[in-house]
Coordinates of C-alpha atoms and ligand atoms in Angstrom, one line a residue:
Chain A
M1 CA -89.1 5.6 158.9
K2 CA -89.0 6.5 155.2
R3 CA -85.5 6.5 153.7
S4 CA -85.6 10.1 152.7
V5 CA -86.6 11.3 156.2
K6 CA -83.9 9.1 157.7
H7 CA -81.4 10.5 155.3
L8 CA -82.4 14.1 156.2
V9 CA -82.0 13.3 159.9
D10 CA -78.6 11.8 159.3
L11 CA -77.6 14.8 157.3
I12 CA -78.5 17.1 160.2
V13 CA -76.6 14.8 162.6
V14 CA -73.4 14.7 160.6
L15 CA -73.5 18.5 160.0
T16 CA -74.1 19.1 163.7
Q17 CA -71.3 16.9 164.7
K18 CA -69.0 18.7 162.3
D19 CA -69.9 22.1 163.6
L20 CA -69.5 21.2 167.2
K21 CA -66.1 19.9 166.3
V22 CA -65.1 22.8 164.1
R23 CA -66.5 25.6 166.2
Y24 CA -65.7 24.5 169.7
K25 CA -63.4 21.5 169.3
S26 CA -65.7 19.8 171.8
S27 CA -69.4 20.0 172.7
F28 CA -68.5 20.9 176.3
L29 CA -66.7 24.1 175.3
G30 CA -69.7 25.0 173.2
Y31 CA -71.9 24.7 176.3
F32 CA -69.4 26.6 178.4
W33 CA -69.4 29.6 176.1
S34 CA -73.1 29.7 175.8
V35 CA -73.3 30.1 179.6
A36 CA -70.2 32.1 180.3
N37 CA -71.0 34.8 177.7
P38 CA -74.4 35.9 179.0
L39 CA -73.2 35.7 182.6
A40 CA -70.3 38.0 181.8
Y41 CA -72.7 40.5 180.2
A42 CA -75.0 40.2 183.2
F43 CA -72.1 41.0 185.5
V44 CA -71.1 44.0 183.5
F45 CA -74.6 45.4 183.3
Y46 CA -75.1 44.7 187.0
I47 CA -72.1 46.8 187.8
A48 CA -73.0 49.6 185.4
F49 CA -76.7 49.9 186.2
K50 CA -77.2 48.6 189.7
I51 CA -74.1 49.7 191.4
V52 CA -73.1 52.8 189.4
M53 CA -76.4 54.1 188.2
K54 CA -78.5 52.6 191.0
I55 CA -81.5 51.4 188.9
Q56 CA -84.6 51.0 191.0
M57 CA -85.4 47.3 190.6
E58 CA -85.5 44.3 192.9
N59 CA -83.6 41.1 192.0
Y60 CA -81.9 43.0 189.2
A61 CA -79.3 40.2 188.6
L62 CA -82.0 37.6 188.1
F63 CA -83.9 40.0 185.8
L64 CA -80.8 40.4 183.7
I65 CA -80.0 36.7 183.4
A66 CA -83.6 35.8 182.4
G67 CA -83.4 38.2 179.5
L68 CA -79.7 37.8 178.5
F69 CA -79.8 34.1 178.0
P70 CA -82.5 34.1 175.2
W71 CA -80.9 37.2 173.8
Q72 CA -77.5 35.5 173.6
W73 CA -79.1 32.7 171.6
F74 CA -80.6 35.2 169.2
S75 CA -77.5 37.4 168.7
N76 CA -75.1 34.4 168.5
S77 CA -77.3 32.6 165.9
V78 CA -77.4 35.7 163.7
N79 CA -73.8 37.0 164.1
V80 CA -72.0 33.8 163.9
N81 CA -74.1 31.8 161.5
I82 CA -73.9 34.6 158.9
F83 CA -70.7 32.8 157.7
C84 CA -72.3 29.4 157.5
F85 CA -72.5 29.1 153.7
L86 CA -69.0 30.6 153.2
N87 CA -67.6 28.1 155.7
N88 CA -69.1 25.2 153.8
A89 CA -68.0 26.3 150.4
S90 CA -66.1 23.1 149.6
I91 CA -69.3 21.0 150.3
I92 CA -71.7 23.3 148.5
K93 CA -69.6 23.4 145.3
K94 CA -69.4 19.7 145.0
V95 CA -72.6 18.2 146.2
N96 CA -76.2 19.1 145.5
F97 CA -78.1 18.9 148.7
P98 CA -80.7 21.1 150.6
K99 CA -78.3 23.8 151.7
S100 CA -80.9 25.4 153.9
I101 CA -80.1 22.6 156.4
I102 CA -76.8 24.2 157.2
P103 CA -78.1 27.2 159.1
F104 CA -80.9 25.1 160.5
T105 CA -78.4 22.8 162.2
L106 CA -76.5 25.7 163.6
V107 CA -79.6 27.5 165.1
L108 CA -80.7 24.1 166.5
Q109 CA -77.4 23.8 168.2
D110 CA -77.7 27.2 169.7
L111 CA -81.2 26.2 170.9
I112 CA -79.8 23.2 172.6
H113 CA -77.1 25.2 174.3
F114 CA -79.7 27.7 175.5
L115 CA -81.9 24.9 176.8
A116 CA -78.9 23.4 178.6
A117 CA -78.3 26.8 180.2
V118 CA -81.8 26.9 181.8
P119 CA -80.5 25.2 184.9
V120 CA -78.2 28.1 185.5
I121 CA -81.3 30.4 185.5
V122 CA -83.0 28.1 188.0
L123 CA -79.9 28.3 190.1
F124 CA -80.1 32.0 190.2
M125 CA -83.8 31.8 191.0
A126 CA -83.0 29.6 194.0
I127 CA -80.5 32.3 195.2
Y128 CA -83.4 34.8 195.1
H129 CA -85.8 32.3 196.7
K130 CA -87.9 31.8 193.6
S131 CA -89.0 28.4 192.1
P132 CA -89.9 27.3 188.6
S133 CA -93.5 27.3 187.6
W134 CA -95.6 24.5 186.1
N135 CA -96.3 26.8 183.2
W136 CA -92.8 26.2 182.0
I137 CA -93.8 22.8 180.8
Y138 CA -95.7 24.2 177.9
G139 CA -94.4 27.8 178.0
I140 CA -90.8 26.9 177.3
P141 CA -91.5 24.6 174.2
I142 CA -93.8 27.3 172.7
L143 CA -91.2 30.0 173.1
L144 CA -88.5 27.7 171.9
V145 CA -90.3 27.0 168.7
I146 CA -91.1 30.7 168.1
Q147 CA -87.5 31.8 168.7
L148 CA -86.3 28.9 166.5
I149 CA -88.3 29.9 163.5
L150 CA -87.6 33.6 163.9
T151 CA -83.9 33.1 164.3
Y152 CA -83.6 30.6 161.6
G153 CA -85.5 32.8 159.2
L154 CA -83.2 35.7 159.9
A155 CA -80.0 33.5 159.8
L156 CA -81.1 32.1 156.5
F157 CA -81.6 35.6 155.1
V158 CA -78.3 37.1 156.3
S159 CA -76.2 34.1 155.4
T160 CA -77.6 34.0 151.9
I161 CA -77.1 37.7 151.3
N162 CA -73.7 37.6 152.8
L163 CA -72.5 35.4 150.0
F164 CA -73.2 38.2 147.6
F165 CA -72.3 41.2 149.7
R166 CA -69.4 40.0 151.8
D167 CA -69.4 43.0 154.1
L168 CA -73.0 42.4 155.3
E169 CA -71.5 41.0 158.5
R170 CA -70.5 44.5 159.7
L171 CA -74.0 45.8 159.1
T172 CA -75.6 42.8 160.8
A173 CA -73.4 43.2 163.9
L174 CA -74.3 46.8 164.1
G175 CA -77.9 46.0 163.6
V176 CA -78.0 43.4 166.3
T177 CA -76.2 45.8 168.7
L178 CA -78.7 48.5 168.0
L179 CA -81.6 46.1 168.4
F180 CA -80.2 45.1 171.8
Y181 CA -80.6 48.6 173.1
F182 CA -84.1 48.9 171.7
T183 CA -85.1 45.7 173.3
P184 CA -86.1 45.6 177.0
V185 CA -83.3 43.3 178.1
F186 CA -81.4 45.3 180.7
Y187 CA -84.4 47.6 181.4
S188 CA -88.0 46.6 181.9
E189 CA -90.8 47.5 179.5
T190 CA -92.5 49.5 182.3
M191 CA -89.7 52.0 182.2
I192 CA -90.4 52.9 178.7
P193 CA -92.3 56.2 178.5
A194 CA -95.9 55.7 177.4
K195 CA -95.6 57.5 174.2
Y196 CA -92.8 55.1 173.0
H197 CA -94.7 52.0 174.0
Y198 CA -95.5 51.2 170.4
F199 CA -91.8 50.4 170.1
I200 CA -92.5 47.1 171.9
Q201 CA -95.1 46.2 169.4
I202 CA -92.9 46.9 166.3
N203 CA -89.8 45.1 167.6
P204 CA -90.4 41.3 167.4
L205 CA -87.5 40.7 169.8
S206 CA -89.2 42.8 172.5
T207 CA -92.3 40.6 172.7
L208 CA -90.2 37.5 172.7
I209 CA -87.7 38.6 175.4
I210 CA -90.5 39.9 177.6
S211 CA -92.3 36.6 177.2
W212 CA -89.2 34.6 178.2
R213 CA -88.6 36.8 181.2
N214 CA -92.1 36.8 182.5
L215 CA -92.2 33.0 182.1
F216 CA -88.9 32.5 183.9
L217 CA -89.5 35.0 186.7
N218 CA -93.2 34.7 187.4
G219 CA -94.4 31.8 185.4
Q220 CA -96.6 34.2 183.5
I221 CA -97.8 33.8 180.0
N222 CA -99.0 36.7 177.9
W223 CA -100.8 35.2 175.0
M224 CA -100.9 38.6 173.2
Y225 CA -97.1 38.8 173.2
I226 CA -96.7 35.2 172.2
A227 CA -99.1 35.6 169.3
A228 CA -97.3 38.7 168.2
S229 CA -93.9 37.0 168.3
F230 CA -95.2 33.9 166.6
V231 CA -96.6 36.0 163.7
S232 CA -93.3 37.9 163.3
G233 CA -91.4 34.5 163.5
L234 CA -93.5 33.2 160.6
V235 CA -92.9 36.4 158.6
F236 CA -89.1 36.1 159.2
L237 CA -89.1 32.4 158.3
A238 CA -91.1 33.0 155.1
G239 CA -89.0 36.0 154.1
G240 CA -85.7 34.2 154.8
Y241 CA -86.8 31.1 152.9
W242 CA -88.1 33.1 150.0
V243 CA -84.7 34.9 149.6
Y244 CA -82.8 31.7 150.0
S245 CA -84.9 29.8 147.4
K246 CA -84.5 32.6 144.9
L247 CA -80.7 32.6 145.3
S248 CA -79.6 29.2 146.4
W249 CA -78.9 27.9 142.8
K250 CA -76.2 30.6 142.5
F251 CA -74.3 29.6 145.6
A252 CA -71.8 27.4 143.8
E253 CA -71.1 30.2 141.4
V254 CA -70.3 32.9 143.9
L255 CA -68.3 30.8 146.3
Chain B
M1 CA -83.4 0.9 124.1
S2 CA -82.7 2.6 127.4
I3 CA -82.9 6.3 127.9
P4 CA -79.6 8.2 127.9
A5 CA -77.9 8.8 131.2
V6 CA -77.2 12.5 130.5
V7 CA -78.4 14.8 127.9
F8 CA -77.1 18.3 127.1
N9 CA -79.6 20.1 125.0
Q10 CA -78.2 23.4 123.6
V11 CA -76.7 24.2 126.9
G12 CA -75.0 27.5 127.6
K13 CA -73.5 28.7 130.8
S14 CA -72.4 32.2 131.6
Y15 CA -71.2 33.7 134.8
P16 CA -72.0 37.3 135.9
Q17 CA -68.9 39.0 137.1
Y18 CA -69.7 38.6 140.8
H19 CA -66.6 40.4 142.1
H20 CA -68.4 43.6 141.4
I21 CA -70.8 42.9 144.2
T22 CA -68.9 40.6 146.4
G23 CA -66.7 43.6 146.9
G24 CA -69.3 44.6 149.5
I25 CA -72.3 46.7 150.1
K26 CA -70.2 49.9 150.6
N27 CA -68.6 49.5 147.2
F28 CA -72.0 48.6 145.6
V29 CA -73.8 51.6 147.0
F30 CA -71.1 54.1 146.2
H31 CA -70.6 53.0 142.6
L32 CA -74.2 51.9 142.0
P33 CA -74.6 52.9 138.3
S34 CA -71.3 51.5 137.1
V35 CA -71.7 48.3 139.1
L36 CA -75.2 47.7 137.8
R37 CA -74.0 48.2 134.2
A38 CA -71.0 45.9 134.8
V39 CA -73.2 43.1 136.3
R40 CA -75.7 43.4 133.5
D41 CA -73.4 43.6 130.5
S42 CA -70.3 41.8 131.3
R43 CA -71.1 38.1 131.6
Y44 CA -68.4 35.6 131.1
V45 CA -69.4 32.8 128.8
A46 CA -68.0 29.5 130.0
L47 CA -70.0 27.2 127.8
Q48 CA -71.9 27.8 124.6
D49 CA -74.4 25.7 122.7
I50 CA -73.3 22.3 124.0
N51 CA -75.1 19.3 122.7
F52 CA -74.3 15.7 123.6
S53 CA -75.7 12.7 125.3
V54 CA -74.1 9.9 127.3
K55 CA -75.5 6.4 127.1
Q56 CA -76.0 4.3 130.2
G57 CA -72.9 2.4 131.0
E58 CA -70.8 4.5 128.8
C59 CA -67.5 6.0 129.8
L60 CA -67.1 9.5 128.4
G61 CA -63.9 11.5 128.4
L62 CA -63.8 15.3 128.4
I63 CA -60.6 17.0 127.3
G64 CA -59.6 20.6 126.6
R65 CA -57.3 23.3 127.7
N66 CA -57.4 25.0 131.1
G67 CA -60.5 27.1 131.4
A68 CA -62.3 25.4 128.5
G69 CA -65.3 24.6 130.6
K70 CA -64.8 21.0 131.6
S71 CA -65.4 21.4 135.3
T72 CA -68.3 23.6 134.5
S73 CA -69.9 20.8 132.5
L74 CA -69.4 18.4 135.4
G75 CA -70.9 21.0 137.8
L76 CA -74.0 21.2 135.6
I77 CA -74.4 17.4 135.6
A78 CA -73.9 17.2 139.4
G79 CA -76.6 19.8 139.7
V80 CA -74.5 22.3 141.7
L81 CA -74.7 24.7 138.8
K82 CA -77.7 25.6 136.6
P83 CA -77.5 26.2 132.9
T84 CA -78.1 29.8 131.7
V85 CA -79.9 28.5 128.6
G86 CA -80.8 25.0 127.5
Q87 CA -81.5 21.9 129.5
V88 CA -79.3 19.3 131.2
T89 CA -81.2 16.1 131.9
V90 CA -79.8 13.5 134.2
S91 CA -81.7 10.3 134.5
L92 CA -79.5 8.4 137.0
R93 CA -78.9 9.0 140.6
V94 CA -76.5 11.9 140.6
S95 CA -73.3 11.2 142.3
P96 CA -70.5 13.3 143.7
L97 CA -68.5 15.7 141.7
L98 CA -65.1 14.2 142.4
E99 CA -62.4 16.8 142.5
L100 CA -59.4 17.5 144.7
G101 CA -60.6 18.1 148.2
A102 CA -64.1 17.5 147.2
G103 CA -66.6 18.2 150.0
F104 CA -64.2 17.7 152.8
N105 CA -63.8 19.7 155.9
P106 CA -60.1 20.3 156.7
D107 CA -60.7 20.3 160.5
L108 CA -62.2 16.8 160.6
T109 CA -60.3 13.6 160.6
G110 CA -60.2 11.3 157.6
R111 CA -62.7 9.0 159.2
E112 CA -65.1 11.8 160.2
N113 CA -64.9 13.1 156.7
I114 CA -65.8 9.7 155.3
F115 CA -69.1 9.9 157.3
L116 CA -69.7 13.5 156.4
N117 CA -69.1 12.9 152.7
G118 CA -70.9 9.6 152.6
V119 CA -74.1 11.2 154.0
L120 CA -73.8 14.2 151.8
L121 CA -73.6 11.9 148.9
G122 CA -76.8 10.3 149.8
M123 CA -76.0 7.4 152.0
T124 CA -77.4 7.0 155.5
R125 CA -75.1 6.8 158.5
L126 CA -75.7 3.1 158.9
E127 CA -74.8 2.5 155.3
V128 CA -71.6 4.4 155.7
A129 CA -70.8 2.6 158.9
R130 CA -71.1 -0.7 157.1
K131 CA -68.7 0.4 154.4
V132 CA -66.2 2.4 156.4
D133 CA -63.6 -0.3 157.0
E134 CA -63.6 -1.1 153.3
I135 CA -63.2 2.6 152.4
I136 CA -60.3 3.0 154.9
A137 CA -58.6 -0.1 153.6
F138 CA -58.8 1.2 150.1
A139 CA -57.5 4.6 151.0
D140 CA -54.6 3.0 152.8
L141 CA -53.5 6.1 154.7
G142 CA -52.3 4.3 157.8
D143 CA -52.7 6.3 161.0
F144 CA -53.4 9.5 159.1
I145 CA -57.0 8.4 158.9
E146 CA -57.5 9.6 162.5
Q147 CA -55.9 13.0 161.8
P148 CA -57.5 16.1 160.5
I149 CA -57.2 16.3 156.7
R150 CA -55.6 19.7 156.8
V151 CA -52.3 17.8 157.5
Y152 CA -52.8 15.6 154.4
S153 CA -50.9 16.1 151.2
S154 CA -53.0 16.8 148.1
G155 CA -52.4 13.3 146.9
M156 CA -53.7 11.9 150.2
V157 CA -56.8 14.0 150.0
A158 CA -57.5 12.7 146.5
R159 CA -57.0 9.1 147.7
L160 CA -59.5 9.6 150.5
G161 CA -62.0 11.2 148.0
F162 CA -61.7 8.4 145.6
S163 CA -62.0 5.8 148.3
V164 CA -65.3 7.2 149.6
V165 CA -66.7 7.0 146.1
S166 CA -65.3 3.5 145.6
G167 CA -67.3 2.5 148.7
L168 CA -70.5 3.9 147.3
D169 CA -72.5 2.1 144.8
P170 CA -72.6 4.7 142.2
E171 CA -74.8 5.0 139.1
L172 CA -73.1 7.9 137.6
L173 CA -69.5 8.9 138.4
L174 CA -68.1 12.3 137.7
I175 CA -64.3 12.5 138.0
D176 CA -62.4 15.7 137.6
E177 CA -58.7 15.2 137.4
I178 CA -58.5 13.3 140.5
L179 CA -56.0 10.7 139.3
A180 CA -53.3 13.3 138.5
V181 CA -52.0 13.7 142.0
G182 CA -52.0 10.1 143.3
D183 CA -48.8 8.2 143.2
M184 CA -48.3 5.4 140.7
R185 CA -49.6 2.6 142.9
F186 CA -52.7 4.4 143.8
Q187 CA -53.3 5.5 140.2
E188 CA -53.2 1.9 139.2
K189 CA -55.5 1.0 142.0
C190 CA -58.0 3.7 140.9
M191 CA -57.7 2.6 137.3
A192 CA -58.5 -1.0 138.3
K193 CA -61.5 0.2 140.4
M194 CA -62.8 2.3 137.6
M195 CA -62.4 -0.7 135.2
G196 CA -64.4 -2.7 137.7
F197 CA -67.1 0.0 137.8
K198 CA -67.2 0.0 134.1
Q199 CA -67.7 -3.7 134.0
Q200 CA -70.6 -3.3 136.4
G201 CA -72.2 -0.9 134.0
V202 CA -71.6 2.3 135.9
T203 CA -71.8 5.4 133.7
M204 CA -68.7 7.5 134.0
I205 CA -67.6 11.0 132.9
L206 CA -64.0 11.6 133.2
V207 CA -62.1 14.9 132.9
S208 CA -58.4 14.4 132.6
H209 CA -55.3 16.0 131.1
S210 CA -53.7 12.6 131.0
M211 CA -54.4 11.3 127.5
G212 CA -53.1 7.9 128.6
D213 CA -55.9 7.5 131.1
I214 CA -58.4 8.8 128.7
L215 CA -57.4 6.3 126.0
K216 CA -57.3 3.4 128.5
I217 CA -60.8 3.8 129.9
C218 CA -63.1 5.9 127.7
D219 CA -65.4 4.7 125.0
R220 CA -65.9 8.1 123.6
V221 CA -64.2 11.5 124.0
I222 CA -65.5 15.1 123.7
W223 CA -63.0 17.9 123.1
I224 CA -64.1 21.3 124.3
E225 CA -62.3 24.3 122.9
N226 CA -63.2 27.9 123.4
H227 CA -66.3 26.9 125.3
L228 CA -67.7 25.0 122.3
V229 CA -67.7 21.3 121.4
K230 CA -64.9 21.1 118.9
M231 CA -64.9 17.3 118.3
V232 CA -66.7 14.2 119.5
G233 CA -65.8 10.7 118.6
E234 CA -63.7 7.7 119.0
P235 CA -61.0 8.3 121.7
R236 CA -58.0 7.7 119.5
Q237 CA -59.0 10.1 116.8
V238 CA -60.1 12.9 119.1
V239 CA -57.0 12.6 121.2
E240 CA -54.8 12.6 118.2
S241 CA -56.3 15.8 116.8
Y242 CA -56.2 17.4 120.2
L243 CA -52.5 16.7 120.6
A244 CA -51.8 17.9 117.1
N245 CA -53.6 21.1 117.9
V246 CA -51.5 21.9 121.1
Ligands
ATP301 N1 -67.8 30.8 139.5 C1 -67.3 31.3 138.4 N2 -67.5 32.7 138.2 C2 -66.9 33.2 137.1 N3 -66.3 32.5 136.1 C3 -66.1 31.2 136.3 C4 -66.6 30.5 137.5 N4 -66.3 29.2 137.4 C5 -65.6 29.1 136.2 N5 -65.5 30.3 135.6 C6 -64.8 30.5 134.3 O1 -65.4 29.6 133.4 C7 -64.3 29.0 132.5 C8 -64.4 27.5 132.5 O2 -64.0 27.1 133.8 P1 -63.8 25.5 134.1 O3 -63.5 25.4 135.6 O4 -65.0 24.8 133.6 O5 -62.5 25.1 133.2 P2 -61.9 23.7 133.1 O6 -62.1 23.3 131.7 O7 -62.3 22.8 134.1 O8 -60.3 24.1 133.2 P3 -59.1 23.2 134.0 O9 -58.6 22.3 133.0 O10 -58.2 24.3 134.3 O11 -59.7 22.6 135.2 C9 -63.0 29.6 133.0 O12 -62.6 30.6 132.2 C10 -63.4 30.2 134.4 O13 -62.6 31.3 134.6
MG302 MG1 -61.4 22.0 135.9

């Protein structure tokens, strides 16, 4: 391996180890929270919509879980990683290195936590007498990559801007919450009235979450949706990286 | 003749007054015209028209009052800051900007910080692993090496920082007042190490308020006053005029 590649890999490794240690004190706790959090949400939504409001849907608990896990990855990666440059001020001010690696390692960690939570989804499927599909073998990696680039692009954007406007975090949290209600996570896309269907097309998270859910529940792959999410992922990545590259040389000044 | 290690060519550095916008979006939007005016007009000039060069293997001292722009100069050389005008050319492998608490994470132990810092400074993990015992021995922190560095005293943090660098094999060392907080014994140890580096031909740029250290180690001294180079030359002369001035 070339030395520069090796060094980049090592940089990702040490930064990841540091974050696991600093954020969760141990990698097990990190995993625990990435499972417990969406499960808690699933529980609350189940009570609210199935038991109280009596939504007409079979296997609603499974439906919720299949959408909430990928959503949790997205929202966590954006809401938590917005502070990643601030938290690494002492490093950024002293050493000149590719700072865009910092959010990348964080989003990568969230990806790994998500992946490690897939067995929990399988467990719930077993309860509902469903089994994994062969399509997962290529479907999961494809969706992982798409969500990785989309989330990384957005995380890079918000964490950069947050250095300059320190209250962006509130706006982002609000934005992510709003997006959650506009995305078919706890309701299905078929429940959306026909005249609002274009909402699915303009919200990149919709196509992504629907793709995940169809893959988990039915082993179904909708190439149209996948292509749409991929394109928006690329747009997010390019946009985030552009903003970062315009502003990264000022980081040491504002920190 | 070898090329100079560092060249400052008519370098100026000014900072916008970021507190206007880091105050937040709300503040920014509600006071848009005045904020824009403030950001555009009021730049703080930290360095102005700085010209000098450092030869390979030379040890240069930077002196001046608080806020004169010494740390800013080192930041420019380390590449963490960019000059507003002019060019800074560095022809050696850029090394860490050594300063108190440099690049350390308070929640990691001393040992973990050695790895983090070593890799950030350009070593691979394997290379750090080979040097780690030597670094720990140099730092001489006893059992504290396994404790998070937030429980360290500032002198202990400085020791760790210097030790990491002593384990590197630096081409260009930037040292910002790191010796000031170490105790006598460690200061002597650092001095000896720096003398060793000097003999090996390592280029060094040292910022210090201790004129004794400057005189001991530097070949040439630059005095920065009011963001300008006030005097360059032989250490004894520059230090004498500086002391006469304060
Ligand atoms: N990020 C920044 N934003 C705005 N002003 C800054 C910034 N960093 C430094 N300055 C200003 O630039 C000037 C030079 O700062 P610098 O840190 O280089 O001083 P110094 O010579 O190292 O002083 P000291 O001896 O106290 O360490 C100071 O007046 C400081 O207020
Ligand atoms: Mg300083």
